[in-house]
Amino acid sequence: MLPACGASVVIQRDAQFDVTYDDTVTSDNQTIYSYNHTVSRNKTEGVRVSVELLSESAQSPVLFVVRQKQAVLSFQVPLILRGLYQRKYQYTQVGRTLCQPPTKALAETQFFYLDVRSHQQGVGLLFRKVMLFSSLHRTDKKFSFNATPSQPQRRSGVRVVISVCVSRSVQCPVYELDNNVAFIGMYQTMTTTAAITVQRKDFPSNSFYVVVVVKTEDEACGGPLRFYPLLPDRSLESVARSRQESLSSVEEDDYDTLADIDSDKNIVRTKKFLCVSDLARKDKRILSKKYQIYFCSFNNILSNLGYVLLGLLFLLIILQRDILHNRALERNESTAVECGIPKHFGLYYAMGTALMMEGLLSACYHVCPNYTNFQFDTSFMYMIAGLCMLKLYQKRHPDINASAYSAYACLAAVIFFSVLGVVFGKGNTAFWIVFSVIHILATLLLSTQLYYMGRWRLNSGILRRMLNVIYTDCIRQCSGPMYIDRMVLLVMGNIVNWSLAAYGLIKRPNDFASYLLAIAICNLLLYFTFYIIMKLRSGERIQCLALVCILFTAVVWGFALFFFLQGLSTWQKTPAESREHNRECILLSFFDDHDIWHFLSSIAMFGSFLVLLTMDDDLDTVQRDKIYVF
């Protein structure tokens, strides 16, 4: 027993591991527990300190300070953690894991001291135990443990999967509290399942620590917000102020410093010009805001290579056909000059390039998949759908097809509306009203353009001419449409587009990019079906190669959509909730279901392009004045 300042005394006792101590702490004494153990250079061990406060009416906390050779750790009991709306959670059981001190010797005996002090008289304290354990876990070996918000756990290993909402950090010294677990290493939130991929080069010793910290509330990982009750002595204004203060503290990591402007995704709003790489780039520590499936890591990026390679292959096929056609023209062959659908390869080159760009931007999106970046994944899907419809129309109307300027201006407008939908579309009624009106007007204008094949003008006399047509064709004499087949297509197209516009206006889906893509795909499928039906009605036939391409493409699209609908992740939920959908890789222990979608959809798109390329090969020997126009 040693004298201390004032009337307090210092009591030091030798303590042993795995022994429970039931003591009373007062303001008059300071108790020091002395431990020693042998630290081996080639053996990883951990020290676990677990304490419990027995006095439920303790007014002052008990302070614990652990002094090691090169580190000091302190904590108090009861431990108070804060949640949303400044809610307080008090824990009387607290556990901490100490870092293993470094040693250069093969084995070394080291001491550490646990100091206990309180400012209240007669606080009952129970040392559940100070435990020495092996914290080394081998790869491919499952292990289980329990953790609470006040008792985080640390283990060495590769993957931890537990059924609570946690944060993770890898490296030492260990930060294992909710307010500092993200300081170093990598971390992410989870509810039931998650994984982090680490690289061997980052850990020369071939070992690392995994920290599991349990959140105090489910809301931290996307759970439903609980009703906050009003206390009798608490006004509504104070509740609102607490909520604002709490949200600012919880979300403060969403705002980064100017020093991170070239490496951090969240700070790009301060830059004058914004690039795709700025939205895809993110510091490797910040994994909690990514929706990447870390079971397979780089796979979702690598699997987009199929789009690039098949797009390049399609360009080579088009180049070969272009060269052969030019040689036939140079020889003045009658089949090249007077027969078949006029050969225009410009749109085919654009389609092949768009397929390659789709793979590139899809890879950019999967670097950091989220709602904002999804527009890059869909941009060239709009382009591909638009180019395919233009090519179908050009086959039978090469003389009145849209010019490159007007076509790409329309596609640019579609992408512009896609960006507006991403920024303003979520729950914005005004935006959906404006977009639906524009969608319906564009459908009517395009229908008029297609029905009259460009033989009309949009000017000040349009209303007078419309009334004249209605009076002569519908009132004075009821005559049927001049182009019945074309009218059927346009009526069906208007029904589909008006229905989609009504759905968007009523439901206002959060995923505007997918909604816009659905409009493009529905119109493409409708026009392609119309083209095939009219081709067969005109007495034309589909050659064997084109028929095989159609059947093969339809089958591949079916399998591709099956894997697409598996839904391994979603950015419409929080990252933690999204990871509930993650599953193990199914191909070569590296590629998952979404990668199979990438492979199959790239093959299906390539097959669709081949269908457009070969479906009119049967007309190569037919005089052009005998080819039906529809």
XYZ file of C-alpha atoms in Angstrom:
630
model
C 0.000 0.000 0.000
C 1.551 3.310 -1.126
C 0.586 6.875 -0.101
C -1.082 8.983 -2.750
C -2.159 12.599 -3.111
C -4.454 13.800 -0.309
C -6.106 11.023 1.640
C -6.231 8.483 -1.231
C -3.951 5.482 -1.296
C -2.646 3.308 -4.096
C -3.175 -0.405 -3.762
C -1.151 -2.625 -6.099
C -1.725 -6.334 -6.363
C -0.339 -9.065 -8.564
C -3.105 -10.465 -10.708
C -3.462 -13.617 -12.758
C -5.142 -14.333 -16.066
C -8.547 -16.020 -16.202
C -9.307 -15.094 -12.587
C -12.424 -13.122 -11.605
C -11.919 -10.308 -9.059
C -14.892 -8.931 -7.080
C -13.768 -5.617 -5.578
C -15.188 -2.366 -4.284
C -13.730 0.878 -5.615
C -13.924 4.138 -3.637
C -12.673 7.655 -4.102
C -10.137 7.049 -1.302
C -8.118 4.411 -3.095
C -6.666 3.645 -6.490
C -6.203 -0.022 -7.281
C -3.526 -1.218 -9.720
C -3.601 -4.783 -11.037
C -0.252 -5.978 -12.323
C -0.086 -8.658 -15.039
C 2.830 -10.240 -16.858
C 3.040 -12.652 -19.731
C 5.545 -13.930 -22.250
C 5.402 -12.373 -25.704
C 6.782 -14.513 -28.535
C 7.938 -13.065 -31.815
C 6.467 -15.919 -33.854
C 3.220 -16.296 -31.924
C 0.187 -14.014 -31.982
C -1.689 -13.729 -28.701
C -4.231 -11.279 -27.377
C -5.201 -9.980 -23.956
C -8.898 -9.463 -23.289
C -10.022 -7.226 -20.405
C -13.670 -7.677 -19.341
C -15.253 -5.722 -16.487
C -18.758 -5.264 -15.084
C -20.171 -2.583 -12.814
C -22.360 -4.118 -10.093
C -23.686 -0.894 -8.570
C -26.766 0.121 -10.537
C -26.990 3.480 -8.773
C -23.463 4.617 -9.609
C -23.444 8.388 -10.113
C -19.826 8.698 -11.229
C -18.132 6.375 -13.708
C -15.226 4.115 -12.840
C -12.127 4.972 -14.851
C -9.851 2.195 -16.182
C -6.382 2.849 -17.571
C -4.299 0.042 -19.100
C -0.586 0.835 -19.323
C 1.504 -1.318 -21.633
C 5.085 -1.107 -22.758
C 4.363 1.213 -25.676
C 0.658 1.969 -25.395
C -1.988 3.353 -23.046
C -5.675 2.460 -23.230
C -8.423 4.046 -21.114
C -12.173 3.558 -20.828
C -14.945 4.128 -18.322
C -17.746 2.041 -16.855
C -20.640 2.520 -17.306
C -19.931 3.240 -20.970
C -22.365 5.656 -22.622
C -22.840 5.459 -26.398
C -25.016 7.802 -28.417
C -27.378 6.992 -31.239
C -29.641 9.045 -33.461
C -31.581 11.954 -31.941
C -28.981 12.052 -29.141
C -30.376 8.895 -27.581
C -28.086 7.537 -24.882
C -27.308 3.872 -24.294
C -25.611 2.871 -21.064
C -23.593 -0.331 -20.785
C -22.295 -1.700 -17.492
C -20.362 -4.561 -19.140
C -17.332 -3.412 -21.106
C -14.623 -5.415 -22.846
C -11.425 -4.362 -24.609
C -8.729 -6.257 -26.475
C -5.126 -5.126 -26.089
C -2.629 -5.012 -28.924
C 0.296 -7.398 -28.659
C 3.431 -5.342 -27.917
C 6.210 -5.730 -30.488
C 9.355 -7.590 -29.541
C 12.634 -8.252 -31.278
C 13.591 -11.145 -29.044
C 12.395 -14.670 -29.646
C 10.540 -14.499 -26.302
C 10.194 -11.668 -23.812
C 8.344 -11.232 -20.514
C 6.330 -8.044 -20.535
C 4.221 -6.346 -17.873
C 1.095 -4.287 -18.153
C -0.918 -2.549 -15.436
C -4.629 -1.988 -15.018
C -5.401 1.136 -12.940
C -8.911 1.498 -11.457
C -10.209 4.746 -9.956
C -13.588 6.233 -9.013
C -14.857 9.510 -7.546
C -17.753 7.831 -5.754
C -17.783 5.957 -2.466
C -18.368 2.214 -2.493
C -18.825 1.243 -6.124
C -19.114 -2.508 -6.573
C -16.930 -3.789 -9.369
C -16.573 -7.256 -10.863
C -13.619 -8.216 -13.006
C -15.118 -10.957 -15.067
C -11.621 -11.873 -16.191
C -8.464 -10.706 -17.886
C -7.921 -13.431 -20.429
C -4.872 -14.386 -22.453
C -5.885 -16.109 -25.683
C -4.548 -16.934 -29.109
C -6.013 -14.455 -31.571
C -4.612 -16.200 -34.641
C -7.123 -17.779 -36.978
C -6.225 -19.642 -40.125
C -7.808 -18.999 -43.472
C -10.710 -21.211 -44.573
C -11.505 -21.970 -40.927
C -14.836 -20.893 -39.466
C -15.016 -19.451 -35.961
C -17.699 -17.718 -33.917
C -17.811 -15.211 -31.084
C -20.152 -12.753 -29.389
C -19.874 -8.980 -29.533
C -21.874 -6.039 -28.169
C -21.585 -2.271 -28.676
C -19.553 -2.020 -25.483
C -17.560 -5.208 -26.090
C -16.083 -5.149 -29.606
C -14.094 -8.173 -30.714
C -10.783 -8.453 -32.523
C -9.538 -11.522 -34.335
C -6.915 -12.350 -36.928
C -8.284 -13.795 -40.132
C -9.639 -13.136 -43.574
C -13.433 -12.973 -43.332
C -15.938 -12.414 -40.555
C -19.650 -13.046 -41.038
C -21.965 -12.346 -38.088
C -25.643 -11.614 -37.713
C -25.412 -8.056 -36.388
C -24.735 -4.639 -37.851
C -20.990 -4.057 -37.610
C -18.109 -1.957 -38.841
C -14.756 -3.445 -39.699
C -11.220 -2.177 -39.568
C -8.010 -3.929 -40.499
C -4.578 -2.897 -39.071
C -2.900 -2.272 -35.749
C -2.915 -0.251 -33.452
C -6.515 -1.251 -33.065
C -9.329 1.295 -33.033
C -12.317 -0.652 -31.830
C -14.887 1.951 -30.844
C -17.813 3.091 -32.935
C -16.389 6.620 -33.166
C -12.887 5.596 -34.307
C -13.147 2.210 -36.007
C -12.930 3.895 -39.436
C -9.697 5.764 -38.708
C -7.348 3.243 -40.341
C -7.608 0.176 -42.511
C -10.778 -0.700 -44.421
C -14.304 -0.817 -43.072
C -17.867 -1.468 -44.134
C -21.281 -1.914 -42.538
C -23.337 -5.080 -42.675
C -26.457 -6.694 -41.276
C -26.113 -10.448 -41.856
C -23.389 -11.059 -44.446
C -20.396 -9.190 -45.829
C -16.790 -9.690 -46.817
C -13.654 -7.611 -47.347
C -10.952 -8.591 -49.816
C -7.407 -7.808 -48.677
C -4.195 -7.966 -50.677
C -1.181 -9.889 -49.458
C 1.197 -7.079 -50.453
C -0.425 -4.778 -47.880
C 0.454 -7.168 -45.032
C 4.130 -8.257 -45.221
C 3.746 -10.297 -42.022
C 0.925 -12.345 -43.652
C -1.417 -11.503 -40.781
C -3.825 -8.735 -39.873
C -6.551 -7.889 -37.371
C -10.297 -7.837 -37.948
C -12.350 -5.668 -35.585
C -16.084 -6.168 -35.147
C -17.999 -3.258 -33.617
C -21.725 -3.593 -33.004
C -23.825 -0.498 -33.632
C -26.199 0.645 -30.906
C -29.129 1.013 -33.328
C -30.315 -0.727 -36.476
C -30.764 2.682 -38.164
C -26.991 2.921 -38.585
C -27.202 0.084 -41.114
C -30.488 1.029 -42.710
C -33.065 -0.318 -40.300
C -36.389 1.467 -39.721
C -36.318 4.611 -37.612
C -38.047 4.130 -34.280
C -40.571 6.644 -33.026
C -38.908 9.180 -30.766
C -41.184 9.741 -27.753
C -41.768 13.217 -26.344
C -40.896 13.445 -22.684
C -43.180 15.498 -20.417
C -40.494 18.114 -19.824
C -39.313 18.255 -23.414
C -40.682 20.635 -26.016
C -41.086 19.947 -29.712
C -38.450 22.572 -30.552
C -35.823 20.788 -28.483
C -36.587 17.489 -30.211
C -36.125 19.062 -33.626
C -32.872 20.655 -32.563
C -31.525 17.364 -31.216
C -32.394 15.609 -34.456
C -30.519 18.219 -36.476
C -27.471 18.004 -34.245
C -27.529 14.222 -34.327
C -27.805 13.992 -38.102
C -24.933 16.400 -38.549
C -22.727 14.279 -36.326
C -23.740 10.996 -37.895
C -23.263 12.199 -41.460
C -20.157 14.274 -40.974
C -18.025 11.686 -42.792
C -19.994 12.446 -45.975
C -18.035 15.676 -46.316
C -14.333 15.491 -47.033
C -11.501 17.951 -46.901
C -10.094 19.876 -49.832
C -6.894 17.882 -49.571
C -8.785 14.853 -50.900
C -10.096 16.624 -54.001
C -8.172 14.409 -56.455
C -8.734 11.086 -54.712
C -12.055 11.211 -52.915
C -15.425 10.819 -54.618
C -17.452 13.046 -52.307
C -15.409 16.177 -52.896
C -15.704 16.382 -56.681
C -18.502 18.913 -56.337
C -15.814 21.530 -55.605
C -14.130 20.954 -58.982
C -14.942 23.117 -61.980
C -15.156 20.214 -64.421
C -16.579 16.791 -63.567
C -15.366 13.582 -65.222
C -16.574 9.988 -65.016
C -13.361 9.052 -63.209
C -14.143 11.579 -60.464
C -17.406 9.838 -59.584
C -15.900 6.359 -59.854
C -12.800 7.122 -57.811
C -12.785 6.649 -54.047
C -10.229 6.241 -51.293
C -9.806 2.533 -50.663
C -10.614 2.960 -46.956
C -14.144 4.139 -47.602
C -15.840 0.878 -48.448
C -18.989 1.429 -46.396
C -20.477 3.707 -49.063
C -19.774 1.299 -51.897
C -22.194 -1.358 -53.004
C -19.469 -3.554 -54.456
C -19.804 -7.267 -53.808
C -16.534 -7.944 -52.012
C -16.814 -11.700 -52.226
C -15.563 -11.377 -55.805
C -14.004 -7.871 -55.777
C -12.576 -7.031 -59.215
C -14.858 -9.440 -61.059
C -17.667 -7.008 -61.923
C -15.138 -4.780 -63.687
C -13.248 -7.512 -65.502
C -16.402 -9.219 -66.800
C -17.189 -6.139 -68.921
C -14.321 -7.084 -71.189
C -16.782 -9.144 -73.258
C -18.566 -5.996 -74.475
C -15.299 -4.494 -75.682
C -14.040 -7.631 -77.437
C -17.347 -8.458 -79.128
C -17.818 -4.836 -80.161
C -14.381 -4.951 -81.765
C -15.256 -8.231 -83.491
C -18.451 -6.700 -84.880
C -16.462 -3.752 -86.242
C -14.131 -6.174 -88.020
C -17.107 -8.018 -89.542
C -18.569 -4.720 -90.763
C -15.186 -3.663 -92.141
C -14.962 -6.916 -94.121
C -18.466 -6.426 -95.567
C -17.711 -2.800 -96.382
C -14.547 -3.733 -98.250
C -16.281 -6.498 -100.211
C -19.149 -4.163 -101.148
C -16.780 -1.427 -102.336
C -14.890 -3.934 -104.477
C -18.172 -5.076 -106.009
C -19.046 -1.459 -106.812
C -15.637 -0.958 -108.413
C -16.312 -3.981 -110.634
C -19.712 -2.461 -111.426
C -21.567 -5.640 -110.495
C -25.297 -5.369 -111.071
C -26.169 -7.034 -107.745
C -24.235 -4.352 -105.863
C -25.514 -1.424 -107.923
C -29.162 -2.312 -108.561
C -30.148 -5.089 -106.127
C -30.746 -5.503 -102.440
C -31.141 -3.097 -99.559
C -28.794 -0.115 -100.072
C -25.621 -0.816 -98.135
C -24.920 1.893 -95.555
C -22.387 0.801 -92.937
C -22.082 4.020 -90.921
C -24.715 3.050 -88.344
C -23.166 -0.417 -88.006
C -19.808 1.151 -87.141
C -21.578 3.352 -84.595
C -23.314 0.296 -83.066
C -20.034 -1.609 -82.678
C -18.355 1.417 -81.099
C -21.318 1.907 -78.758
C -21.031 -1.723 -77.611
C -17.372 -1.185 -76.764
C -18.160 2.034 -74.907
C -20.923 0.273 -72.984
C -18.323 -2.139 -71.623
C -16.003 0.714 -70.671
C -18.637 2.780 -68.865
C -20.141 -0.281 -67.204
C -16.687 -0.995 -65.782
C -16.503 2.631 -64.545
C -19.878 2.211 -62.856
C -18.849 -1.003 -61.106
C -15.783 0.651 -59.576
C -18.207 2.379 -57.217
C -21.794 1.368 -58.058
C -24.399 3.793 -56.747
C -27.415 5.797 -57.853
C -25.385 8.691 -59.241
C -22.988 6.543 -61.273
C -25.678 4.286 -62.753
C -26.295 6.863 -65.507
C -22.905 5.936 -67.000
C -23.881 2.277 -67.184
C -27.085 3.097 -69.097
C -25.942 5.960 -71.348
C -24.732 3.771 -74.182
C -27.661 1.414 -73.712
C -29.841 4.320 -74.842
C -27.423 4.866 -77.715
C -27.543 1.218 -78.775
C -31.348 1.088 -78.655
C -31.634 4.325 -80.658
C -29.066 3.244 -83.254
C -30.800 -0.118 -83.739
C -34.158 1.593 -84.377
C -32.509 4.018 -86.787
C -30.906 1.128 -88.659
C -34.214 -0.735 -88.956
C -35.855 2.395 -90.353
C -32.945 3.085 -92.704
C -33.231 -0.361 -94.280
C -36.569 0.492 -95.929
C -36.267 4.296 -95.996
C -32.669 5.082 -96.964
C -33.692 8.323 -98.679
C -35.618 9.933 -95.796
C -33.679 8.570 -92.836
C -32.727 11.049 -90.128
C -29.428 12.836 -90.608
C -26.542 12.186 -88.273
C -26.947 15.661 -86.748
C -30.615 15.252 -85.857
C -30.192 11.625 -84.738
C -27.351 12.329 -82.329
C -29.054 15.506 -81.118
C -32.066 13.388 -80.112
C -29.819 10.849 -78.382
C -28.046 13.673 -76.555
C -31.440 14.966 -75.407
C -32.300 11.511 -74.063
C -29.050 11.365 -72.082
C -29.660 14.916 -70.846
C -33.081 13.907 -69.525
C -31.448 10.876 -67.926
C -29.130 13.168 -65.968
C -32.041 15.407 -64.980
C -33.959 12.350 -63.796
C -31.045 11.215 -61.648
C -30.694 14.660 -60.079
C -34.329 15.765 -59.760
C -36.435 12.663 -60.392
C -36.662 11.154 -56.912
C -40.166 11.883 -55.671
C -40.352 15.170 -57.615
C -43.911 15.422 -58.938
C -43.196 18.508 -61.047
C -40.357 16.760 -62.879
C -42.496 13.724 -63.652
C -45.320 15.887 -64.983
C -42.960 17.766 -67.298
C -41.239 14.578 -68.456
C -44.530 12.749 -69.105
C -45.855 15.668 -71.183
C -42.635 15.802 -73.211
C -42.727 12.002 -73.631
C -46.294 12.071 -74.988
C -45.648 15.047 -77.291
C -42.488 13.401 -78.657
C -44.449 10.208 -79.306
C -47.134 12.103 -81.242
C -44.601 14.038 -83.309
C -42.617 10.902 -84.143
C -45.819 9.048 -85.040
C -46.777 11.806 -87.464
C -43.285 11.788 -88.970
C -43.361 8.024 -89.498
C -46.913 7.866 -90.850
C -46.461 10.610 -93.444
C -42.822 9.622 -94.065
C -41.617 13.167 -93.578
C -44.174 14.783 -95.866
C -45.435 17.290 -93.296
C -44.196 20.462 -91.670
C -44.325 21.689 -88.106
C -45.202 25.382 -88.450
C -47.897 27.891 -87.595
C -50.424 26.199 -89.923
C -50.228 22.781 -88.264
C -53.469 23.213 -86.278
C -55.425 24.350 -89.363
C -54.217 21.346 -91.347
C -55.052 18.954 -88.506
C -58.612 20.292 -88.308
C -58.929 20.004 -92.078
C -57.839 16.357 -92.047
C -60.249 15.542 -89.213
C -63.121 17.226 -91.049
C -62.510 15.631 -94.451
C -61.524 12.117 -93.313
C -63.653 11.682 -90.209
C -66.701 13.973 -90.467
C -67.545 14.614 -94.132
C -66.635 11.116 -95.220
C -65.420 8.349 -92.957
C -62.463 6.840 -94.777
C -59.929 4.400 -93.441
C -56.210 5.147 -93.069
C -54.148 5.144 -96.240
C -51.340 3.056 -94.670
C -53.088 0.454 -92.523
C -49.994 -1.518 -91.453
C -48.142 1.628 -90.499
C -51.197 2.862 -88.587
C -51.387 -0.384 -86.601
C -47.730 -0.030 -85.577
C -48.170 3.580 -84.538
C -51.360 2.895 -82.572
C -49.626 0.109 -80.647
C -46.588 2.310 -80.118
C -48.728 5.123 -78.744
C -50.551 2.733 -76.417
C -47.242 1.416 -75.058
C -45.681 4.860 -74.632
C -48.765 6.472 -73.124
C -48.981 3.553 -70.677
C -45.319 3.981 -69.712
C -45.827 7.721 -69.281
C -48.865 7.112 -67.052
C -46.912 4.526 -65.011
C -44.050 6.967 -64.466
C -46.399 9.775 -63.488
C -48.338 7.619 -61.012
C -45.574 5.465 -59.518
C -42.629 7.868 -59.908
C -39.982 5.108 -59.711
C -36.762 5.994 -57.928
C -34.603 4.369 -60.613
C -35.205 6.847 -63.430
C -32.318 5.536 -65.552
C -33.842 2.036 -65.679
C -37.285 3.513 -66.390
C -35.919 5.464 -69.355
C -34.089 2.358 -70.565
C -37.340 0.370 -70.372
C -38.987 2.933 -72.681
C -36.178 2.566 -75.220
C -36.193 -1.254 -75.100
C -40.002 -1.507 -75.407
C -40.005 0.716 -78.505
C -37.107 -1.218 -80.053
C -38.795 -4.593 -79.492
C -42.085 -3.263 -80.844
C -40.472 -1.928 -84.022
C -38.379 -5.080 -84.524
C -41.480 -7.282 -84.185
C -43.326 -5.074 -86.675
C -40.392 -5.314 -89.104
C -40.267 -9.119 -88.960
C -44.049 -9.438 -89.390
C -44.118 -7.053 -92.343
C -41.147 -8.779 -93.940
C -42.938 -12.131 -93.818
C -46.248 -10.568 -94.994
C -44.445 -9.113 -98.006
C -43.449 -12.593 -99.152
C -39.827 -12.248 -98.158
C -38.020 -15.023 -96.357
C -35.449 -15.171 -93.595
C -32.312 -17.047 -94.551
C -30.903 -19.856 -92.457
C -28.026 -17.784 -91.006
C -30.353 -14.992 -89.901
C -32.842 -17.480 -88.446
C -30.084 -19.207 -86.439
C -28.936 -15.800 -85.155
C -32.494 -14.916 -84.095
C -33.068 -18.186 -82.234
C -29.600 -18.177 -80.644
C -29.948 -14.545 -79.544
C -33.408 -15.139 -78.046
C -32.123 -18.094 -75.990
C -29.065 -16.187 -74.759
C -31.201 -13.176 -73.819
C -33.433 -15.482 -71.778
C -30.519 -16.892 -69.761
C -28.971 -13.422 -69.416
C -32.148 -11.964 -67.952
C -32.363 -14.869 -65.509
C -28.964 -14.003 -64.039
C -29.706 -10.264 -64.187
C -32.811 -10.705 -62.032
C -30.882 -12.511 -59.273
C -30.209 -9.128 -57.641
C -26.909 -9.625 -55.818
C -26.816 -5.984 -54.752
C -28.918 -2.852 -54.885
C -28.105 0.794 -54.319
C -31.776 1.492 -53.559
C -31.003 0.273 -50.020
C -28.189 1.048 -47.639
C -24.829 -0.678 -48.257
C -25.392 -2.931 -45.230
C -28.826 -4.015 -46.465
C -27.490 -4.479 -49.987
C -24.921 -6.973 -48.737
C -27.729 -9.229 -47.527
C -28.221 -10.181 -51.194
C -24.556 -11.091 -51.764
C -23.722 -14.667 -52.629
C -20.586 -16.644 -53.317
C -19.006 -16.636 -56.770
C -20.262 -19.441 -59.016
C -17.793 -19.450 -61.931
C -14.124 -20.255 -61.359
C -14.577 -19.080 -57.730
C -14.227 -15.534 -59.075
C -17.259 -14.545 -61.178
C -20.726 -14.176 -59.661
C -24.242 -14.110 -61.122
C -23.933 -10.510 -62.256
C -20.734 -11.347 -64.128
C -22.596 -14.116 -65.938
C -25.147 -11.447 -66.918
C -22.298 -9.356 -68.332
C -20.967 -12.282 -70.361
C -24.334 -13.414 -71.673
C -25.718 -9.936 -72.378
C -22.613 -9.005 -74.368
C -23.065 -12.174 -76.439
C -26.788 -11.432 -76.836
C -26.113 -7.858 -77.989
C -23.544 -9.126 -80.470
C -26.097 -11.655 -81.717
C -28.728 -8.904 -82.013
C -26.359 -6.874 -84.170
C -25.776 -9.904 -86.385
C -29.550 -10.280 -86.766
C -29.819 -6.699 -88.029
C -26.866 -7.300 -90.328
C -28.088 -10.550 -91.926
C -31.895 -10.440 -91.783
C -32.216 -8.886 -95.281
C -29.527 -10.933 -97.024
C -32.288 -12.687 -98.951
C -32.857 -9.425 -100.872
C -29.299 -9.164 -102.239
C -30.473 -10.500 -105.620
C -33.847 -8.673 -105.737
C -34.247 -5.513 -107.792
C -34.632 -2.473 -105.538
C -37.816 -1.311 -107.236
C -39.417 -4.611 -106.227
C -38.520 -4.374 -102.520
C -41.475 -3.477 -100.302
C -41.355 -0.307 -98.208
C -43.024 -0.445 -94.798
